[in-house]
Coordinates of C-alpha atoms and ligand atoms in Angstrom, one line a residue:
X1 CA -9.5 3.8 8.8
X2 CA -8.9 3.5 12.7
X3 CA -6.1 5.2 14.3
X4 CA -3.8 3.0 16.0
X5 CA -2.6 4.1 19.6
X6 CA -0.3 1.7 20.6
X7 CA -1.3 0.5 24.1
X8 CA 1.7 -1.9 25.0
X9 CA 1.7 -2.0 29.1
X10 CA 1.8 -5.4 30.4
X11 CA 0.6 -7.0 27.1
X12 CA 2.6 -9.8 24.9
X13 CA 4.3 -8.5 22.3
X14 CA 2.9 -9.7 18.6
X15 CA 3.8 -12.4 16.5
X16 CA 2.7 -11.9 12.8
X17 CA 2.7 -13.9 9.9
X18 CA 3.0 -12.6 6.5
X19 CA 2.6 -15.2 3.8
X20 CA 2.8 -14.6 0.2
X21 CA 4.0 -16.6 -3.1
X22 CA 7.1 -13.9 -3.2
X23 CA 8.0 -14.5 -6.8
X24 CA 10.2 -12.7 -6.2
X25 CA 10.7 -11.3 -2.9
X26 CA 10.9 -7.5 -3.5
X27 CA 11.3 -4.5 -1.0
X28 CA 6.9 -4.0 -1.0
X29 CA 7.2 -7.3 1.1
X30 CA 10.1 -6.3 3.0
X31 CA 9.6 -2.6 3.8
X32 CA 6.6 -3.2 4.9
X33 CA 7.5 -6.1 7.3
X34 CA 10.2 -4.2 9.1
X35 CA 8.1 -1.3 9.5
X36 CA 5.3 -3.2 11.2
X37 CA 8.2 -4.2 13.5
X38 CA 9.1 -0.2 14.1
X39 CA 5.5 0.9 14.6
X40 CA 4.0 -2.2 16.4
X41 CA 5.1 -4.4 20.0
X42 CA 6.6 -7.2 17.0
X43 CA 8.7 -10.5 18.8
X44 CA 8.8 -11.8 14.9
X45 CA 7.7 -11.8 11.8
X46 CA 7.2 -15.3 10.1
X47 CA 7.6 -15.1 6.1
X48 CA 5.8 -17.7 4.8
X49 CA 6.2 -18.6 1.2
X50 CA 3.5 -21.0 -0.2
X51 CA 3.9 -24.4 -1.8
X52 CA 1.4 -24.4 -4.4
X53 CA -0.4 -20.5 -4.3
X54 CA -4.4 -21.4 -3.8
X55 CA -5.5 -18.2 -5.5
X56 CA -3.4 -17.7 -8.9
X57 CA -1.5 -19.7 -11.6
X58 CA 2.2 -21.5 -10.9
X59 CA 5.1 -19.7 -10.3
X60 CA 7.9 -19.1 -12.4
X61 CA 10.3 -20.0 -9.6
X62 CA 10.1 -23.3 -7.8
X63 CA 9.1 -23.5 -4.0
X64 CA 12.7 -23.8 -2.9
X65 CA 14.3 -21.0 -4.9
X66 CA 11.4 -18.5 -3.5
X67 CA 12.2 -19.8 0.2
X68 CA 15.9 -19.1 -1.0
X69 CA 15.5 -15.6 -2.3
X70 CA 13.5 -14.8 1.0
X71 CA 16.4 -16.3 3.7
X72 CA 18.8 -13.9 1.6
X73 CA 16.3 -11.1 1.8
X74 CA 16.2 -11.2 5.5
X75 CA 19.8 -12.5 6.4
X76 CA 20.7 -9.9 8.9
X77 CA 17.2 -8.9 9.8
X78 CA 17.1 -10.1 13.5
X79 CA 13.0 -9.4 13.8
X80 CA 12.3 -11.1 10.4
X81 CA 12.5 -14.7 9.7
X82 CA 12.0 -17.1 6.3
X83 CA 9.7 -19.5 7.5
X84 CA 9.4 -23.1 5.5
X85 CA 6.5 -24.7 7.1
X86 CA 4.5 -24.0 4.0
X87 CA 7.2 -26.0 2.1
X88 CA 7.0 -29.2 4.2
X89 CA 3.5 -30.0 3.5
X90 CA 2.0 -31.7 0.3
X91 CA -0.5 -30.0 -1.6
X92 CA -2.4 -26.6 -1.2
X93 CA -0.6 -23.9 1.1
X94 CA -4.1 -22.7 3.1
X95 CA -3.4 -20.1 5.3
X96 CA -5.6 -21.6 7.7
X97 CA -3.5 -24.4 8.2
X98 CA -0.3 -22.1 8.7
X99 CA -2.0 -20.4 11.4
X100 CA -3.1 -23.4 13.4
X101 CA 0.1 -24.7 12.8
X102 CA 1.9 -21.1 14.4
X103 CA -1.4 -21.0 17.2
X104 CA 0.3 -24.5 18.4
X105 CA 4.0 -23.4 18.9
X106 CA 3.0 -20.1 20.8
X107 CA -0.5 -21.6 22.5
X108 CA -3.3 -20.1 22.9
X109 CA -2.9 -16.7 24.6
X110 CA -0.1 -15.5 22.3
X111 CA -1.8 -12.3 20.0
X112 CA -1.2 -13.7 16.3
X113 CA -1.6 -11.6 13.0
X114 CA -1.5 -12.7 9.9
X115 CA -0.3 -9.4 7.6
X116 CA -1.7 -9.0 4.3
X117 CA -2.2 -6.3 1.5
X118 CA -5.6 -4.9 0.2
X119 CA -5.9 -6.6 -2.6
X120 CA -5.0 -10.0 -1.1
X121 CA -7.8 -9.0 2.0
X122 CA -10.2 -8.5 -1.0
X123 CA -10.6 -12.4 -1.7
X124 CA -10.9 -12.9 1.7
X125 CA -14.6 -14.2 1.0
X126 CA -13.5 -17.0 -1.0
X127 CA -10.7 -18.8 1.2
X128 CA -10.7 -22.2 3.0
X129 CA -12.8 -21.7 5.7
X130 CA -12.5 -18.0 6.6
X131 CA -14.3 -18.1 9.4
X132 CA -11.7 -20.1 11.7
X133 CA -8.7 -17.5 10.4
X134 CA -10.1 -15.2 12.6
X135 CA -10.3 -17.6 15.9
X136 CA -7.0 -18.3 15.4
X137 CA -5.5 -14.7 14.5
X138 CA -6.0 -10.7 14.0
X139 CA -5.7 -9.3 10.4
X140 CA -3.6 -6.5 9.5
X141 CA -4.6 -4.9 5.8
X142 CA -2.2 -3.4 4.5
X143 CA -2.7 -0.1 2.0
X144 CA -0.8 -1.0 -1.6
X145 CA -0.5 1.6 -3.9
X146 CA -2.2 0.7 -7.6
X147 CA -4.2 -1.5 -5.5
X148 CA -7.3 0.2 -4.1
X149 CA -9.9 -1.8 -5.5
X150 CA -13.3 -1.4 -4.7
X151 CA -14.1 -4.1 -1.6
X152 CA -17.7 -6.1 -1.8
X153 CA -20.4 -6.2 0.3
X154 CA -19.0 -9.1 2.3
X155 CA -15.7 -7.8 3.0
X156 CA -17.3 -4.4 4.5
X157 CA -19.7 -6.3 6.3
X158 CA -15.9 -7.8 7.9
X159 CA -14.3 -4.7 8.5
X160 CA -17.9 -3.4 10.0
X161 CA -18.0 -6.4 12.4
X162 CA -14.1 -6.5 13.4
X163 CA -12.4 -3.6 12.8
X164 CA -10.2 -2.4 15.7
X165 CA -11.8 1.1 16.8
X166 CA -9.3 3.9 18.1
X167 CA -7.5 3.5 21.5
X168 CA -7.8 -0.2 21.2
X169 CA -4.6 -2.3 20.7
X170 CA -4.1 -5.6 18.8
X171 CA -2.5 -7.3 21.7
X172 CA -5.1 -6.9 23.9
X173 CA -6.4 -10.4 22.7
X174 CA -5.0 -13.2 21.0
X175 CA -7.1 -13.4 18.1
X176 CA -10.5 -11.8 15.8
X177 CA -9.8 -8.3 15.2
X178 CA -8.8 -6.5 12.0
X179 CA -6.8 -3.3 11.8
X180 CA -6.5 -1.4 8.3
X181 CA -2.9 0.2 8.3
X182 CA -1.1 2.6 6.2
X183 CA 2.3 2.4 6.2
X184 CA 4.8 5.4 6.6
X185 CA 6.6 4.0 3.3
X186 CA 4.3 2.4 0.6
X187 CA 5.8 0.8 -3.0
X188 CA 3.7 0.4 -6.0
X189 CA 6.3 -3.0 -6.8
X190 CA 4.5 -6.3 -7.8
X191 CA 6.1 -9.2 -8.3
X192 CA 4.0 -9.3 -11.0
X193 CA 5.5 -5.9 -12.7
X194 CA 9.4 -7.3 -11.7
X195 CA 9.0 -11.0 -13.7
X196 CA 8.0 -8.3 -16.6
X197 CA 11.2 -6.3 -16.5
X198 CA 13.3 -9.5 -16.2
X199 CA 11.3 -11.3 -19.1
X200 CA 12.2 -8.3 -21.4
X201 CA 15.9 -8.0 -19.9
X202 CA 15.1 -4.9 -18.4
X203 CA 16.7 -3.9 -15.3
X204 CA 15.6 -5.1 -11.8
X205 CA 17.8 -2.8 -9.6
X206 CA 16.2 -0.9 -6.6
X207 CA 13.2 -2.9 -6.5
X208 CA 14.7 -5.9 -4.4
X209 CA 17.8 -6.9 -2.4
X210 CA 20.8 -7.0 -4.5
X211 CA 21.6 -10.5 -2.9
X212 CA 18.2 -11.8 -4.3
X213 CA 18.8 -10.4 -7.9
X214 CA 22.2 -11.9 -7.8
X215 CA 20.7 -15.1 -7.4
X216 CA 17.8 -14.7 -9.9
X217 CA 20.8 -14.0 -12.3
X218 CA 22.5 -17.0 -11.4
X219 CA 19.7 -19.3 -11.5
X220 CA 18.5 -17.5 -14.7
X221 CA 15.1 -17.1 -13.6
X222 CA 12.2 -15.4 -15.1
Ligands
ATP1 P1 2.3 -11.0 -7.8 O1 2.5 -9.7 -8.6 O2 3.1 -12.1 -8.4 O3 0.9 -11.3 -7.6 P2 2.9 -9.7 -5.3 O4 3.9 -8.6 -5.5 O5 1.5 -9.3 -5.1 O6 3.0 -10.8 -6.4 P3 2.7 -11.8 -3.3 O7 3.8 -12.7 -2.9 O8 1.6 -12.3 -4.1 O9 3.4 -10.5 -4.0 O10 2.2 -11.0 -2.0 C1 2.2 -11.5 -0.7 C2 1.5 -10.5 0.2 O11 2.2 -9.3 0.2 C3 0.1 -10.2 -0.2 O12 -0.7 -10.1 0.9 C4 0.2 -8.8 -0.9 O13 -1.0 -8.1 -0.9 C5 1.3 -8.2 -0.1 N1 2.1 -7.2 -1.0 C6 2.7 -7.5 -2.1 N2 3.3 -6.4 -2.6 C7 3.1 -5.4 -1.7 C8 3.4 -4.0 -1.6 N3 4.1 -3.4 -2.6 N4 3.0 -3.3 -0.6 C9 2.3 -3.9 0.4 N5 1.9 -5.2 0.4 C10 2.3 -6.0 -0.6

């Protein structure tokens, strides 16, 4: 894993897009988006929850209620913002698509990341055409505790190929590197392992806002 050594001078700060189905939203999402901001030149993070997810079965909450959970989440985060452009297309959320669509409101010099955890980087291989994400932003891979899995021989042949070295900075381009981070604060929650709890009325608390469990009470969801 490179060391990072922030090299900000002169250079636009980064705009990075973390999309996810956040069924719920939980603090493993959110943690690790504000840290990015602490450790990293960060003007915004987009949240991006998907329409239909690509990669796994349907959620148990509808697309709204997810974007709804998330605007609570972030309500009085000024660096971190629920963005619904995923909701206002028909069909399939690629994440392709959300990054072309984010590479035309900043233009082409702006340094774009999209931020996603191991395991998520692991089916890298299979997305819609993988190779334009990187023309159009960096990657930042997250560590996930409970998530480690082995990676295949065509996601090492990425990180041999991309991977930021030390002493080089993400916003020294707009686009094409990767950069495997570990975060100061790391949560082994899933959404995954928080529908579970909530299926067999066990409690919720500390995993996630209180403002989003409130409203996955009142809703009755999961
Ligand atoms: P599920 O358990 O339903 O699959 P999830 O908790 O993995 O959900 P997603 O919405 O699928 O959440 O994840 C969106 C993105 O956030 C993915 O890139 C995923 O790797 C990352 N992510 C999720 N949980 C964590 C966590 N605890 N720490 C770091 N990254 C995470």
């Amino acid at each position: 894993m490179a060391k990072y050594v922030p090299n900000t001078a002169k250079k636009q700060p980064l705009v990075l897009m973390f999309g996810g189905t956040f069924d719920p939203v939980h603090y493993g999402h959110l943690r690790s988006a504000l840290e990015l901001t602490q450790i990293l030149p960060v003007q915004k993070v987009h949240l991006v929850p998907c329409q239909l997810p690509v990669h796994r079965s349907k959620p148990g909450a509808t697309a709204e209620q997810r974007l709804t959970m998330l605007r609570l989440a972030v309500a009085d985060e000024a660096f971190l913002f629920a963005d619904d452009r995923e909701l206002q297309r028909a069909g399939p959320s690629w994440s392709v698509d959300t990054l072309e669509s984010l590479r035309q409101d900043y233009g082409p010099q702006q340094p774009l990341v999209m931020v996603l955890g191991w395991d998520a980087f692991l089916g890298l291989p299979n997305w819609s055409r993988r190779e334009r994400l990187l023309e159009l932003a960096h990657l930042i891979v997250l560590a996930r505790p409970g998530q480690m899995h082995e990676a295949s021989d065509e996601v090492l042949q990425l990180l041999k190929q991309y991977e930021l070295q030390a002493g080089e900075a993400l916003n020294a381009s707009p686009a094409g590197r990767i950069l495997r981070l570990s975060l100061p604060s790391t949560f082994e929650i899933s959404a995954t392992h928080i529908r579970r709890l909530l299926a067999n009325n066990l409690s919720v608390r500390y995993l996630l806002p209180d403002t989003v469990l409130n409203f996955i009470n009142e809703q009755a969801l999961y």
